[in-house]
Short mmCIF file of C-alpha atoms and ligand atoms in Angstrom, two decimals:
data_model
loop_
_atom_site.label_atom_id
_atom_site.label_comp_id
_atom_site.label_asym_id
_atom_site.label_seq_id
_atom_site.Cartn_x
_atom_site.Cartn_y
_atom_site.Cartn_z
CA MET I 199 2.69 -9.15 -8.86
CA HIS I 200 -0.21 -8.46 -5.94
CA ILE I 201 0.30 -7.97 -2.13
CA ASP I 202 -2.53 -8.18 0.39
CA LEU I 203 -0.83 -6.31 3.97
CA LEU I 204 -3.18 -6.45 7.24
CA THR I 205 -2.74 -4.44 9.55
CA VAL I 206 -4.77 -2.29 12.29
CA LEU I 207 -3.26 1.07 10.91
CA PRO I 208 -4.16 0.96 7.20
CA GLU I 209 -2.76 4.77 7.05
CA LEU I 210 0.91 4.19 8.18
CA LEU I 211 0.52 2.11 4.58
CA GLU I 212 -0.98 4.08 2.15
CA SER I 213 1.03 7.42 1.22
CA PRO I 214 4.62 5.71 0.80
CA LEU I 215 3.15 3.08 -0.91
CA ASN I 216 1.79 5.38 -3.57
CA HIS I 217 4.01 7.61 -4.34
CA SER I 218 7.18 7.35 -7.29
CA ILE I 219 8.28 3.82 -8.02
CA MET I 220 5.53 2.45 -6.18
CA LYS I 221 2.17 4.96 -7.99
CA ARG I 222 4.18 4.11 -10.98
CA ALA I 223 4.21 -0.05 -10.61
CA GLN I 224 0.34 -0.27 -9.43
CA ASP I 225 -0.44 2.56 -12.44
CA LYS I 226 1.48 0.69 -15.48
CA GLY I 227 -0.80 -2.75 -13.45
CA HIS I 228 2.99 -5.00 -12.47
CA LEU I 229 1.56 -4.81 -9.06
CA THR I 230 -1.51 -4.50 -7.13
CA VAL I 231 -1.72 -3.81 -3.28
CA THR I 232 -4.61 -4.17 -1.39
CA VAL I 233 -4.48 -3.15 2.45
CA HIS I 234 -6.89 -4.73 4.94
CA GLN I 235 -8.05 -3.44 8.43
CA LEU I 236 -7.95 -6.23 9.57
CA ARG I 237 -10.26 -4.65 12.94
CA LYS I 238 -12.82 -6.15 10.11
CA TRP I 239 -12.27 -9.56 11.45
CA ALA I 240 -12.61 -8.34 15.29
CA VAL I 241 -13.78 -10.48 18.01
CA ASN I 242 -16.90 -8.07 18.67
CA ALA I 243 -18.40 -4.87 18.24
CA TYR I 244 -15.94 -2.77 20.06
CA GLY I 245 -13.47 -3.99 16.83
CA GLN I 246 -11.35 -5.86 19.18
CA VAL I 247 -8.31 -7.60 17.82
CA ASP I 248 -6.09 -7.91 20.66
CA ASP I 249 -6.21 -8.95 24.17
CA TYR I 250 -3.91 -9.75 27.33
CA GLN I 251 -0.84 -12.18 27.82
CA TYR I 252 -1.31 -15.87 29.07
CA GLY I 253 1.27 -15.71 32.01
CA GLY I 254 1.17 -12.07 32.92
CA GLY I 255 3.48 -9.42 31.99
CA ALA I 256 2.47 -5.96 29.83
CA GLY I 257 1.79 -5.73 26.95
CA MET I 258 -1.38 -7.57 24.47
CA VAL I 259 -0.54 -9.59 21.89
CA MET I 260 -3.39 -9.94 18.47
CA MET I 261 -5.63 -12.82 18.68
CA CYS I 262 -5.79 -16.54 16.27
CA GLU I 263 -9.52 -15.08 15.59
CA PRO I 264 -9.72 -12.53 13.48
CA LEU I 265 -6.13 -12.90 11.92
CA VAL I 266 -7.17 -16.56 10.86
CA ALA I 267 -10.32 -15.45 9.68
CA ALA I 268 -8.16 -12.46 7.94
CA ILE I 269 -5.71 -14.50 6.35
CA GLU I 270 -8.86 -18.10 5.67
CA GLU I 271 -11.00 -15.51 3.93
CA LEU I 272 -8.62 -13.68 1.44
CA GLN I 273 -7.00 -17.76 1.00
CA ARG I 274 -10.82 -18.31 -0.84
CA GLU I 275 -9.53 -15.35 -3.30
CA ARG I 276 -5.40 -16.39 -3.53
CA ARG I 277 -2.73 -18.60 -3.52
CA PHE I 278 -0.08 -17.53 -1.26
CA ASP I 279 3.35 -17.96 -2.17
CA ALA I 280 4.25 -16.60 1.06
CA ILE I 281 3.23 -15.63 4.17
CA ILE I 282 5.35 -12.84 6.16
CA TYR I 283 5.06 -11.51 9.43
CA MET I 284 7.01 -8.59 9.90
CA THR I 285 8.98 -8.70 13.38
CA PRO I 286 12.20 -8.05 14.79
CA ASP I 287 12.60 -11.33 15.78
CA GLY I 288 12.63 -12.26 12.40
CA GLU I 289 15.15 -13.09 9.74
CA ARG I 290 17.36 -9.95 9.20
CA PHE I 291 16.43 -8.48 4.94
CA GLU I 292 18.39 -7.65 2.94
CA GLN I 293 18.37 -7.39 -1.42
CA LYS I 294 18.76 -11.28 -1.59
CA THR I 295 15.39 -12.06 0.15
CA ALA I 296 14.11 -8.83 -1.71
CA ASN I 297 15.33 -10.76 -5.65
CA ARG I 298 13.99 -13.92 -4.28
CA LEU I 299 10.90 -12.00 -3.12
CA SER I 300 10.19 -10.39 -5.72
CA LEU I 301 9.94 -13.67 -8.01
CA LEU I 302 6.69 -14.89 -6.12
CA GLN I 303 3.03 -14.29 -7.83
CA ASN I 304 1.18 -13.60 -4.10
CA ILE I 305 2.30 -12.52 -1.23
CA LEU I 306 0.27 -12.05 2.21
CA ILE I 307 1.72 -9.72 4.72
CA ILE I 308 1.23 -9.19 8.17
CA CYS I 309 2.12 -6.17 10.48
CA GLY I 310 2.13 -6.60 13.96
CA HIS I 311 1.84 -4.29 16.53
CA TYR I 312 2.05 -4.38 20.88
CA LYS I 313 3.54 -7.75 22.07
CA GLY I 314 3.02 -9.37 18.80
CA ILE I 315 0.79 -11.83 17.25
CA ASP I 316 -0.30 -15.10 19.12
CA GLN I 317 2.29 -17.41 18.54
CA ARG I 318 -0.22 -20.42 16.63
CA VAL I 319 -0.65 -17.77 14.10
CA ARG I 320 2.93 -18.59 13.83
CA ASP I 321 2.88 -22.05 13.96
CA HIS I 322 0.49 -22.96 11.31
CA PHE I 323 0.07 -19.94 9.03
CA VAL I 324 3.53 -17.89 8.38
CA THR I 325 5.73 -18.87 6.51
CA HIS I 326 8.36 -16.18 6.68
CA GLU I 327 9.73 -13.79 9.49
CA ILE I 328 11.30 -11.06 8.62
CA SER I 329 13.05 -7.87 10.02
CA ILE I 330 14.70 -4.92 8.59
CA GLY I 331 17.05 -4.35 11.12
CA ASP I 332 18.42 -4.76 14.72
CA TYR I 333 16.09 -2.28 16.28
CA VAL I 334 12.52 -2.03 17.54
CA LEU I 335 10.34 -0.12 15.82
CA SER I 336 6.48 0.75 17.00
CA GLY I 337 4.71 -1.64 14.13
CA GLY I 338 5.51 -3.73 11.36
CA GLU I 339 3.25 -0.79 8.39
CA LEU I 340 6.19 0.84 8.20
CA ALA I 341 9.06 -2.04 7.90
CA ALA I 342 6.37 -3.41 5.10
CA ALA I 343 6.21 -0.54 3.51
CA VAL I 344 9.81 -0.48 3.37
CA LEU I 345 9.47 -4.61 2.10
CA VAL I 346 7.31 -3.10 -0.59
CA ASP I 347 9.14 -1.14 -2.18
CA ALA I 348 12.74 -3.19 -1.82
CA ILE I 349 10.11 -5.68 -4.02
CA GLY I 350 7.50 -3.70 -6.59
CA ARG I 351 10.86 -1.74 -8.03
CA LEU I 352 12.18 -5.40 -8.87
CA LEU I 353 9.14 -6.39 -11.22
CA PRO I 354 9.88 -6.36 -14.32
CA GLY I 355 8.72 -3.41 -16.53
CA VAL I 356 8.80 -1.06 -12.97
CA LEU I 357 12.06 0.30 -13.35
CA ASN I 358 13.43 2.27 -16.57
CA ASP I 359 17.04 2.57 -17.19
CA GLU I 360 17.09 6.25 -15.64
CA THR I 361 16.82 3.86 -12.24
CA SER I 362 17.76 0.23 -13.48
CA ALA I 363 18.10 -1.88 -10.25
CA LEU I 364 21.60 -3.67 -12.11
CA THR I 365 23.73 0.02 -10.55
CA ASP I 366 21.76 -0.72 -7.43
CA SER I 367 23.98 -0.36 -4.00
CA PHE I 368 24.41 -4.90 -3.06
CA GLN I 369 22.92 -6.05 -6.47
CA ASP I 370 26.53 -6.87 -7.62
CA GLY I 371 27.26 -6.85 -3.67
CA LEU I 372 29.45 -3.76 -3.67
CA LEU I 373 27.76 -0.12 -2.40
CA ALA I 374 27.78 1.98 -5.27
CA PRO I 375 30.31 4.79 -6.44
CA PRO I 376 29.94 8.32 -5.91
CA VAL I 377 27.44 10.15 -8.98
CA TYR I 378 28.17 13.72 -9.83
CA THR I 379 26.07 16.15 -12.56
CA ARG I 380 26.09 19.11 -14.04
CA PRO I 381 27.24 21.45 -13.27
CA ALA I 382 31.53 20.47 -13.73
CA GLU I 383 32.96 22.72 -11.21
CA PHE I 384 31.23 23.98 -8.31
CA ARG I 385 32.83 26.36 -5.36
CA GLY I 386 35.77 24.95 -6.63
CA TRP I 387 35.15 21.66 -6.50
CA LYS I 388 35.68 19.89 -9.34
CA VAL I 389 34.09 16.42 -11.36
CA PRO I 390 36.57 13.12 -11.47
CA ASP I 391 38.00 14.28 -14.54
CA ILE I 392 37.42 10.32 -16.14
CA LEU I 393 33.84 11.29 -15.83
CA LEU I 394 34.05 13.91 -18.18
CA SER I 395 36.68 11.98 -20.35
CA GLY I 396 33.78 10.49 -22.50
CA ASP I 397 35.96 7.29 -22.73
CA PRO I 398 32.97 4.24 -20.90
CA ARG I 399 35.47 2.05 -20.23
CA LYS I 400 37.79 4.08 -18.19
CA VAL I 401 34.08 5.35 -16.60
CA GLU I 402 33.59 1.73 -15.68
CA GLU I 403 36.88 1.21 -14.71
CA TRP I 404 36.61 3.98 -12.17
CA ARG I 405 33.53 3.38 -10.82
CA HIS I 406 34.48 -0.36 -9.93
CA ASP I 407 37.06 0.96 -8.41
CA GLU I 408 35.80 3.48 -6.66
CA ALA I 409 32.71 0.96 -5.59
CA VAL I 410 35.51 -1.27 -4.50
CA LYS I 411 37.22 1.33 -2.03
CA ARG I 412 33.73 2.22 -0.75
CA THR I 413 32.52 -0.84 0.67
CA GLU I 414 36.28 -1.85 1.79
CA GLU I 415 35.74 1.55 4.13
CA ARG I 416 32.26 1.32 5.06
CA ARG I 417 31.07 -2.27 4.73
CA PRO I 418 34.36 -4.43 4.53
CA ASP I 419 31.93 -7.23 6.08
CA LEU I 420 30.07 -7.08 2.33
CA LEU I 421 33.80 -8.26 0.83
CA ASP I 422 33.88 -11.63 3.08
CL1 LIG O 1164 9.62 -6.48 10.88
N1 LIG O 1164 8.61 -5.38 13.00
C1 LIG O 1164 9.20 -3.96 13.99
N2 LIG O 1164 8.17 -3.81 15.08
N3 LIG O 1164 10.12 -3.59 14.46
C2 LIG O 1164 11.14 -4.10 13.48
C3 LIG O 1164 10.74 -4.94 12.38
C4 LIG O 1164 9.95 -5.00 12.15
N4 LIG O 1164 12.19 -4.79 11.47
C5 LIG O 1164 13.14 -4.16 12.66
N5 LIG O 1164 12.36 -3.41 13.33
#
C-alpha cells in the first residue's frame, strides 16, 4: 500500500510513522508513506496556503489552489482509491473502517488546519471524511498518524504471531481479555490458575469469558 499525506506540519507525522510496527511495515516494503509539505504548492513566495473566510468570522481557511495543485500533481503519479480528509466533523473512525481501508492500494490523506479546508475541495476531490473521535485536535496530523497506524498494521505480513491483529480488542467485537507475564506471583498477587494449567481449551474459554465480562462492564454498546 502507498499512502501520501498532505500537511503544513510534516514534522508532526515523521516520528509516529517511523517507529515500531510502522517502521517495520515500511522496512519490509508492505507500506510506503510519503509526507508532502503543502507549502510546496503555495500561492506565493511567502508560502501562503490559507486565507480569511468569506462571510467573516475568526479563523483561516485552507485555500483551494494549493490543495488542488497538490492533489492533481500526485494524481498524475498514482490513481487514488481514496482521498481522505481528516476532520472532526467526519465519520467516526472504527476498526471496521481500518479493515476496509487496509484493502486499498493508494490512499491520499489531507490534514486540515485552522478552520479547515475550502468546502469546494471536499465537494470535488475528497472521497472520505474521517474523525477519530468526539473532541477537537489542533490539526489533522495526529489523527492521520492514528489512521495510518491502524491501517498499516493490518497489511498482510506486517504483524507476526506475537503481534497478531486477530486477538486485538474490537477485531472480534469484544474488548481484549486481561494478560499476564512472569512472575506467577508478585507481592502476593497471583496469575489466574487456568493460565498456568497448560490446557489450551480451558485457557481459550477463560479468555472469551473475560473478554465478554470486560465488554459488558466497560463497553456494553459493543454488544448490541
Ligand atoms: Cl480528524 N481532526 C481534528 N482537527 N480534530 C479531530 C479529528 C480530526 N478527529 C477528532 N478530533
